[in-house]
Amino acid sequence: TDGDMRVYDRGGRGFIPGEGCGFIVLKPLAAARDDNDRVYAVIHGWGISSDGGGSGITAPSAAGQALALERAYRQAPHTIADLDFIEGHGTGTTVGDRTELEAIARVLGQTPVSSSQLRPCGMTSLKSIIGHTKAASGIGGLIKAVMAVNRRIIPPTAACREPHPAFD
């Protein structure tokens, strides 16, 4: 192995553990504006990615993850088809990455489009850069996504040399 965490790569064989922490300040938008705070992002929706099957986080379910995405986008003022990139979970494992990509494809596939409307949607994961920080992965991914939107860039996924077959 080359020592890289190969997120969304055909050669993904596991994750590199790590530790970390991060935080954000959440306020109602009106309160942030009243306080003249710099607003980096507005969160319109969220979803929990458990399918309730009892198998836990070590046996992910595409159906459960798709349900979480559907729930989040029902709350948002836009659809998943409007996205330019997705900051994914990215386990670096064949099964975990396939499950996540299949869930996203299920939800993206619910929005009918003609071939002239097809457009790319970037897929990235913080874990490809820093490893799997367990408890800090979610907040780190959110911070990275907010920074990317504010800077108007789609960040690459490190060490992904041969995309996972689930992209097909």
PDB file of C-alpha atoms in Angstrom:
ATOM      1  CA  THR A   1       0.000   0.000   0.000  1.00  0.00           C
ATOM      2  CA  ASP A   2       1.141   3.565  -0.623  1.00  0.00           C
ATOM      3  CA  GLY A   3       0.012   4.900   2.763  1.00  0.00           C
ATOM      4  CA  ASP A   4      -2.689   7.183   1.339  1.00  0.00           C
ATOM      5  CA  MET A   5      -6.315   7.046   2.370  1.00  0.00           C
ATOM      6  CA  ARG A   6      -7.839   6.229  -1.015  1.00  0.00           C
ATOM      7  CA  VAL A   7     -11.340   7.746  -0.672  1.00  0.00           C
ATOM      8  CA  TYR A   8     -13.726   7.040  -3.601  1.00  0.00           C
ATOM      9  CA  ASP A   9     -10.944   5.078  -5.312  1.00  0.00           C
ATOM     10  CA  ARG A  10     -11.194   1.605  -6.807  1.00  0.00           C
ATOM     11  CA  GLY A  11      -8.153   0.738  -4.676  1.00  0.00           C
ATOM     12  CA  GLY A  12      -9.630   1.885  -1.333  1.00  0.00           C
ATOM     13  CA  ARG A  13      -8.623  -0.647   1.300  1.00  0.00           C
ATOM     14  CA  GLY A  14      -9.425   1.038   4.561  1.00  0.00           C
ATOM     15  CA  PHE A  15      -9.040   4.181   6.541  1.00  0.00           C
ATOM     16  CA  ILE A  16      -6.207   5.891   8.334  1.00  0.00           C
ATOM     17  CA  PRO A  17      -7.337   6.769  11.866  1.00  0.00           C
ATOM     18  CA  GLY A  18      -6.775  10.199  13.292  1.00  0.00           C
ATOM     19  CA  GLU A  19      -7.901  12.582  15.970  1.00  0.00           C
ATOM     20  CA  GLY A  20      -9.117  16.133  15.725  1.00  0.00           C
ATOM     21  CA  CYS A  21     -11.638  18.677  16.823  1.00  0.00           C
ATOM     22  CA  GLY A  22     -13.472  21.628  15.384  1.00  0.00           C
ATOM     23  CA  PHE A  23     -16.374  23.876  16.181  1.00  0.00           C
ATOM     24  CA  ILE A  24     -18.755  26.311  14.578  1.00  0.00           C
ATOM     25  CA  VAL A  25     -21.088  28.883  16.075  1.00  0.00           C
ATOM     26  CA  LEU A  26     -24.735  28.434  15.180  1.00  0.00           C
ATOM     27  CA  LYS A  27     -27.164  31.311  15.508  1.00  0.00           C
ATOM     28  CA  PRO A  28     -30.507  32.136  14.007  1.00  0.00           C
ATOM     29  CA  LEU A  29     -29.825  34.123  10.829  1.00  0.00           C
ATOM     30  CA  ALA A  30     -31.771  37.177  12.037  1.00  0.00           C
ATOM     31  CA  ALA A  31     -29.747  37.271  15.277  1.00  0.00           C
ATOM     32  CA  ALA A  32     -26.446  36.978  13.389  1.00  0.00           C
ATOM     33  CA  ARG A  33     -27.449  39.853  11.116  1.00  0.00           C
ATOM     34  CA  ASP A  34     -28.615  41.971  14.072  1.00  0.00           C
ATOM     35  CA  ASP A  35     -25.220  41.385  15.717  1.00  0.00           C
ATOM     36  CA  ASN A  36     -23.364  42.233  12.464  1.00  0.00           C
ATOM     37  CA  ASP A  37     -21.722  38.797  12.486  1.00  0.00           C
ATOM     38  CA  ARG A  38     -20.050  37.516   9.351  1.00  0.00           C
ATOM     39  CA  VAL A  39     -22.283  34.734   8.078  1.00  0.00           C
ATOM     40  CA  TYR A  40     -20.327  31.981   6.347  1.00  0.00           C
ATOM     41  CA  ALA A  41     -23.245  29.643   5.666  1.00  0.00           C
ATOM     42  CA  VAL A  42     -26.928  29.070   6.279  1.00  0.00           C
ATOM     43  CA  ILE A  43     -28.034  25.531   7.106  1.00  0.00           C
ATOM     44  CA  HIS A  44     -31.453  24.818   5.624  1.00  0.00           C
ATOM     45  CA  GLY A  45     -31.773  21.091   6.236  1.00  0.00           C
ATOM     46  CA  TRP A  46     -30.269  18.065   7.911  1.00  0.00           C
ATOM     47  CA  GLY A  47     -30.877  14.334   7.999  1.00  0.00           C
ATOM     48  CA  ILE A  48     -29.834  11.346  10.072  1.00  0.00           C
ATOM     49  CA  SER A  49     -28.349   8.490   8.078  1.00  0.00           C
ATOM     50  CA  SER A  50     -29.551   5.461   9.990  1.00  0.00           C
ATOM     51  CA  ASP A  51     -32.023   3.150   8.359  1.00  0.00           C
ATOM     52  CA  GLY A  52     -33.134   1.864  11.743  1.00  0.00           C
ATOM     53  CA  GLY A  53     -32.110  -1.672  10.833  1.00  0.00           C
ATOM     54  CA  GLY A  54     -30.006  -2.103  13.942  1.00  0.00           C
ATOM     55  CA  SER A  55     -26.797  -2.924  12.081  1.00  0.00           C
ATOM     56  CA  GLY A  56     -25.194   0.343  13.185  1.00  0.00           C
ATOM     57  CA  ILE A  57     -22.429   2.372  11.608  1.00  0.00           C
ATOM     58  CA  THR A  58     -20.278  -0.604  10.639  1.00  0.00           C
ATOM     59  CA  ALA A  59     -22.804  -1.935   8.118  1.00  0.00           C
ATOM     60  CA  PRO A  60     -24.013   1.088   6.128  1.00  0.00           C
ATOM     61  CA  SER A  61     -27.184   0.957   4.080  1.00  0.00           C
ATOM     62  CA  ALA A  62     -27.648   2.794   0.766  1.00  0.00           C
ATOM     63  CA  ALA A  63     -31.398   2.923   1.409  1.00  0.00           C
ATOM     64  CA  GLY A  64     -30.893   4.470   4.859  1.00  0.00           C
ATOM     65  CA  GLN A  65     -28.403   7.032   3.608  1.00  0.00           C
ATOM     66  CA  ALA A  66     -30.676   7.931   0.675  1.00  0.00           C
ATOM     67  CA  LEU A  67     -33.548   8.427   3.132  1.00  0.00           C
ATOM     68  CA  ALA A  68     -31.403  10.825   5.186  1.00  0.00           C
ATOM     69  CA  LEU A  69     -30.584  12.851   2.059  1.00  0.00           C
ATOM     70  CA  GLU A  70     -34.247  12.953   1.039  1.00  0.00           C
ATOM     71  CA  ARG A  71     -35.239  14.191   4.498  1.00  0.00           C
ATOM     72  CA  ALA A  72     -32.578  16.905   4.460  1.00  0.00           C
ATOM     73  CA  TYR A  73     -33.505  18.164   0.992  1.00  0.00           C
ATOM     74  CA  ARG A  74     -37.224  18.297   1.855  1.00  0.00           C
ATOM     75  CA  GLN A  75     -36.263  21.070   4.308  1.00  0.00           C
ATOM     76  CA  ALA A  76     -33.965  22.942   1.917  1.00  0.00           C
ATOM     77  CA  PRO A  77     -35.003  25.648  -0.574  1.00  0.00           C
ATOM     78  CA  HIS A  78     -33.281  23.717  -3.394  1.00  0.00           C
ATOM     79  CA  THR A  79     -32.921  20.116  -4.533  1.00  0.00           C
ATOM     80  CA  ILE A  80     -29.937  17.803  -4.615  1.00  0.00           C
ATOM     81  CA  ALA A  81     -29.932  18.233  -8.418  1.00  0.00           C
ATOM     82  CA  ASP A  82     -28.885  21.881  -7.882  1.00  0.00           C
ATOM     83  CA  LEU A  83     -25.584  20.919  -6.264  1.00  0.00           C
ATOM     84  CA  ASP A  84     -22.167  21.580  -7.773  1.00  0.00           C
ATOM     85  CA  PHE A  85     -20.305  19.393  -5.278  1.00  0.00           C
ATOM     86  CA  ILE A  86     -20.969  17.089  -2.367  1.00  0.00           C
ATOM     87  CA  GLU A  87     -18.732  16.934   0.680  1.00  0.00           C
ATOM     88  CA  GLY A  88     -19.147  13.255   1.374  1.00  0.00           C
ATOM     89  CA  HIS A  89     -18.334  10.975   4.248  1.00  0.00           C
ATOM     90  CA  GLY A  90     -15.726   8.954   2.341  1.00  0.00           C
ATOM     91  CA  THR A  91     -14.651   5.964   4.401  1.00  0.00           C
ATOM     92  CA  GLY A  92     -11.865   4.857   2.077  1.00  0.00           C
ATOM     93  CA  THR A  93     -13.300   1.334   2.173  1.00  0.00           C
ATOM     94  CA  THR A  94     -14.751  -0.443  -0.826  1.00  0.00           C
ATOM     95  CA  VAL A  95     -18.094  -1.189   0.879  1.00  0.00           C
ATOM     96  CA  GLY A  96     -18.489   2.154   2.680  1.00  0.00           C
ATOM     97  CA  ASP A  97     -17.666   4.269  -0.371  1.00  0.00           C
ATOM     98  CA  ARG A  98     -19.868   2.145  -2.647  1.00  0.00           C
ATOM     99  CA  THR A  99     -22.793   2.411  -0.236  1.00  0.00           C
ATOM    100  CA  GLU A 100     -22.450   6.188   0.040  1.00  0.00           C
ATOM    101  CA  LEU A 101     -22.110   6.688  -3.717  1.00  0.00           C
ATOM    102  CA  GLU A 102     -25.114   4.417  -4.405  1.00  0.00           C
ATOM    103  CA  ALA A 103     -27.226   6.395  -1.912  1.00  0.00           C
ATOM    104  CA  ILE A 104     -26.318   9.682  -3.580  1.00  0.00           C
ATOM    105  CA  ALA A 105     -27.005   8.210  -7.019  1.00  0.00           C
ATOM    106  CA  ARG A 106     -30.461   7.021  -5.852  1.00  0.00           C
ATOM    107  CA  VAL A 107     -31.421  10.508  -4.735  1.00  0.00           C
ATOM    108  CA  LEU A 108     -29.880  12.235  -7.779  1.00  0.00           C
ATOM    109  CA  GLY A 109     -31.694   9.737 -10.007  1.00  0.00           C
ATOM    110  CA  GLN A 110     -35.090  10.786  -8.642  1.00  0.00           C
ATOM    111  CA  THR A 111     -34.845  14.089 -10.506  1.00  0.00           C
ATOM    112  CA  PRO A 112     -35.542  13.422 -14.201  1.00  0.00           C
ATOM    113  CA  VAL A 113     -33.288  15.372 -16.556  1.00  0.00           C
ATOM    114  CA  SER A 114     -32.624  15.259 -20.264  1.00  0.00           C
ATOM    115  CA  SER A 115     -29.156  14.480 -21.581  1.00  0.00           C
ATOM    116  CA  SER A 116     -28.756  18.175 -22.458  1.00  0.00           C
ATOM    117  CA  GLN A 117     -29.258  19.028 -18.766  1.00  0.00           C
ATOM    118  CA  LEU A 118     -26.615  16.638 -17.434  1.00  0.00           C
ATOM    119  CA  ARG A 119     -23.782  18.378 -15.652  1.00  0.00           C
ATOM    120  CA  PRO A 120     -20.948  17.368 -13.380  1.00  0.00           C
ATOM    121  CA  CYS A 121     -21.266  17.260  -9.619  1.00  0.00           C
ATOM    122  CA  GLY A 122     -18.005  17.094  -7.707  1.00  0.00           C
ATOM    123  CA  MET A 123     -17.579  14.519  -4.965  1.00  0.00           C
ATOM    124  CA  THR A 124     -15.021  15.151  -2.262  1.00  0.00           C
ATOM    125  CA  SER A 125     -14.167  14.140   1.289  1.00  0.00           C
ATOM    126  CA  LEU A 126     -12.027  15.770   3.968  1.00  0.00           C
ATOM    127  CA  LYS A 127     -10.885  12.321   5.071  1.00  0.00           C
ATOM    128  CA  SER A 128      -8.845  11.968   1.896  1.00  0.00           C
ATOM    129  CA  ILE A 129      -6.619  14.756   3.248  1.00  0.00           C
ATOM    130  CA  ILE A 130      -6.505  14.176   7.009  1.00  0.00           C
ATOM    131  CA  GLY A 131      -7.667  10.593   7.543  1.00  0.00           C
ATOM    132  CA  HIS A 132     -10.714   9.433   9.490  1.00  0.00           C
ATOM    133  CA  THR A 133     -10.851  11.581  12.599  1.00  0.00           C
ATOM    134  CA  LYS A 134     -13.893   9.733  13.893  1.00  0.00           C
ATOM    135  CA  ALA A 135     -15.799  12.221  16.074  1.00  0.00           C
ATOM    136  CA  ALA A 136     -14.341  15.285  14.302  1.00  0.00           C
ATOM    137  CA  SER A 137     -14.989  14.066  10.744  1.00  0.00           C
ATOM    138  CA  GLY A 138     -18.433  15.592  10.421  1.00  0.00           C
ATOM    139  CA  ILE A 139     -17.542  19.044  11.715  1.00  0.00           C
ATOM    140  CA  GLY A 140     -14.322  19.056   9.691  1.00  0.00           C
ATOM    141  CA  GLY A 141     -16.241  18.180   6.535  1.00  0.00           C
ATOM    142  CA  LEU A 142     -18.794  20.915   7.229  1.00  0.00           C
ATOM    143  CA  ILE A 143     -16.053  23.513   7.759  1.00  0.00           C
ATOM    144  CA  LYS A 144     -14.315  22.399   4.547  1.00  0.00           C
ATOM    145  CA  ALA A 145     -17.575  22.584   2.566  1.00  0.00           C
ATOM    146  CA  VAL A 146     -18.382  26.057   3.917  1.00  0.00           C
ATOM    147  CA  MET A 147     -14.888  27.279   3.027  1.00  0.00           C
ATOM    148  CA  ALA A 148     -15.218  25.827  -0.483  1.00  0.00           C
ATOM    149  CA  VAL A 149     -18.561  27.545  -1.079  1.00  0.00           C
ATOM    150  CA  ASN A 150     -17.252  30.860   0.252  1.00  0.00           C
ATOM    151  CA  ARG A 151     -14.186  30.629  -1.971  1.00  0.00           C
ATOM    152  CA  ARG A 152     -16.210  29.356  -4.950  1.00  0.00           C
ATOM    153  CA  ILE A 153     -14.009  26.300  -5.493  1.00  0.00           C
ATOM    154  CA  ILE A 154     -14.653  22.596  -5.778  1.00  0.00           C
ATOM    155  CA  PRO A 155     -11.906  20.946  -3.733  1.00  0.00           C
ATOM    156  CA  PRO A 156     -10.308  17.788  -5.130  1.00  0.00           C
ATOM    157  CA  THR A 157     -10.271  14.433  -3.408  1.00  0.00           C
ATOM    158  CA  ALA A 158      -6.666  13.545  -2.589  1.00  0.00           C
ATOM    159  CA  ALA A 159      -5.170  10.198  -3.678  1.00  0.00           C
ATOM    160  CA  CYS A 160      -8.162   9.191  -5.831  1.00  0.00           C
ATOM    161  CA  ARG A 161      -6.348   7.873  -8.877  1.00  0.00           C
ATOM    162  CA  GLU A 162      -8.889   5.417 -10.259  1.00  0.00           C
ATOM    163  CA  PRO A 163     -12.507   6.341  -9.357  1.00  0.00           C
ATOM    164  CA  HIS A 164     -14.637   3.734  -7.594  1.00  0.00           C
ATOM    165  CA  PRO A 165     -16.791   1.677 -10.007  1.00  0.00           C
ATOM    166  CA  ALA A 166     -19.930   2.984  -8.243  1.00  0.00           C
ATOM    167  CA  PHE A 167     -19.409   6.275 -10.101  1.00  0.00           C
ATOM    168  CA  ASP A 168     -20.403   4.431 -13.281  1.00  0.00           C
TER     169      ASP A 168
END
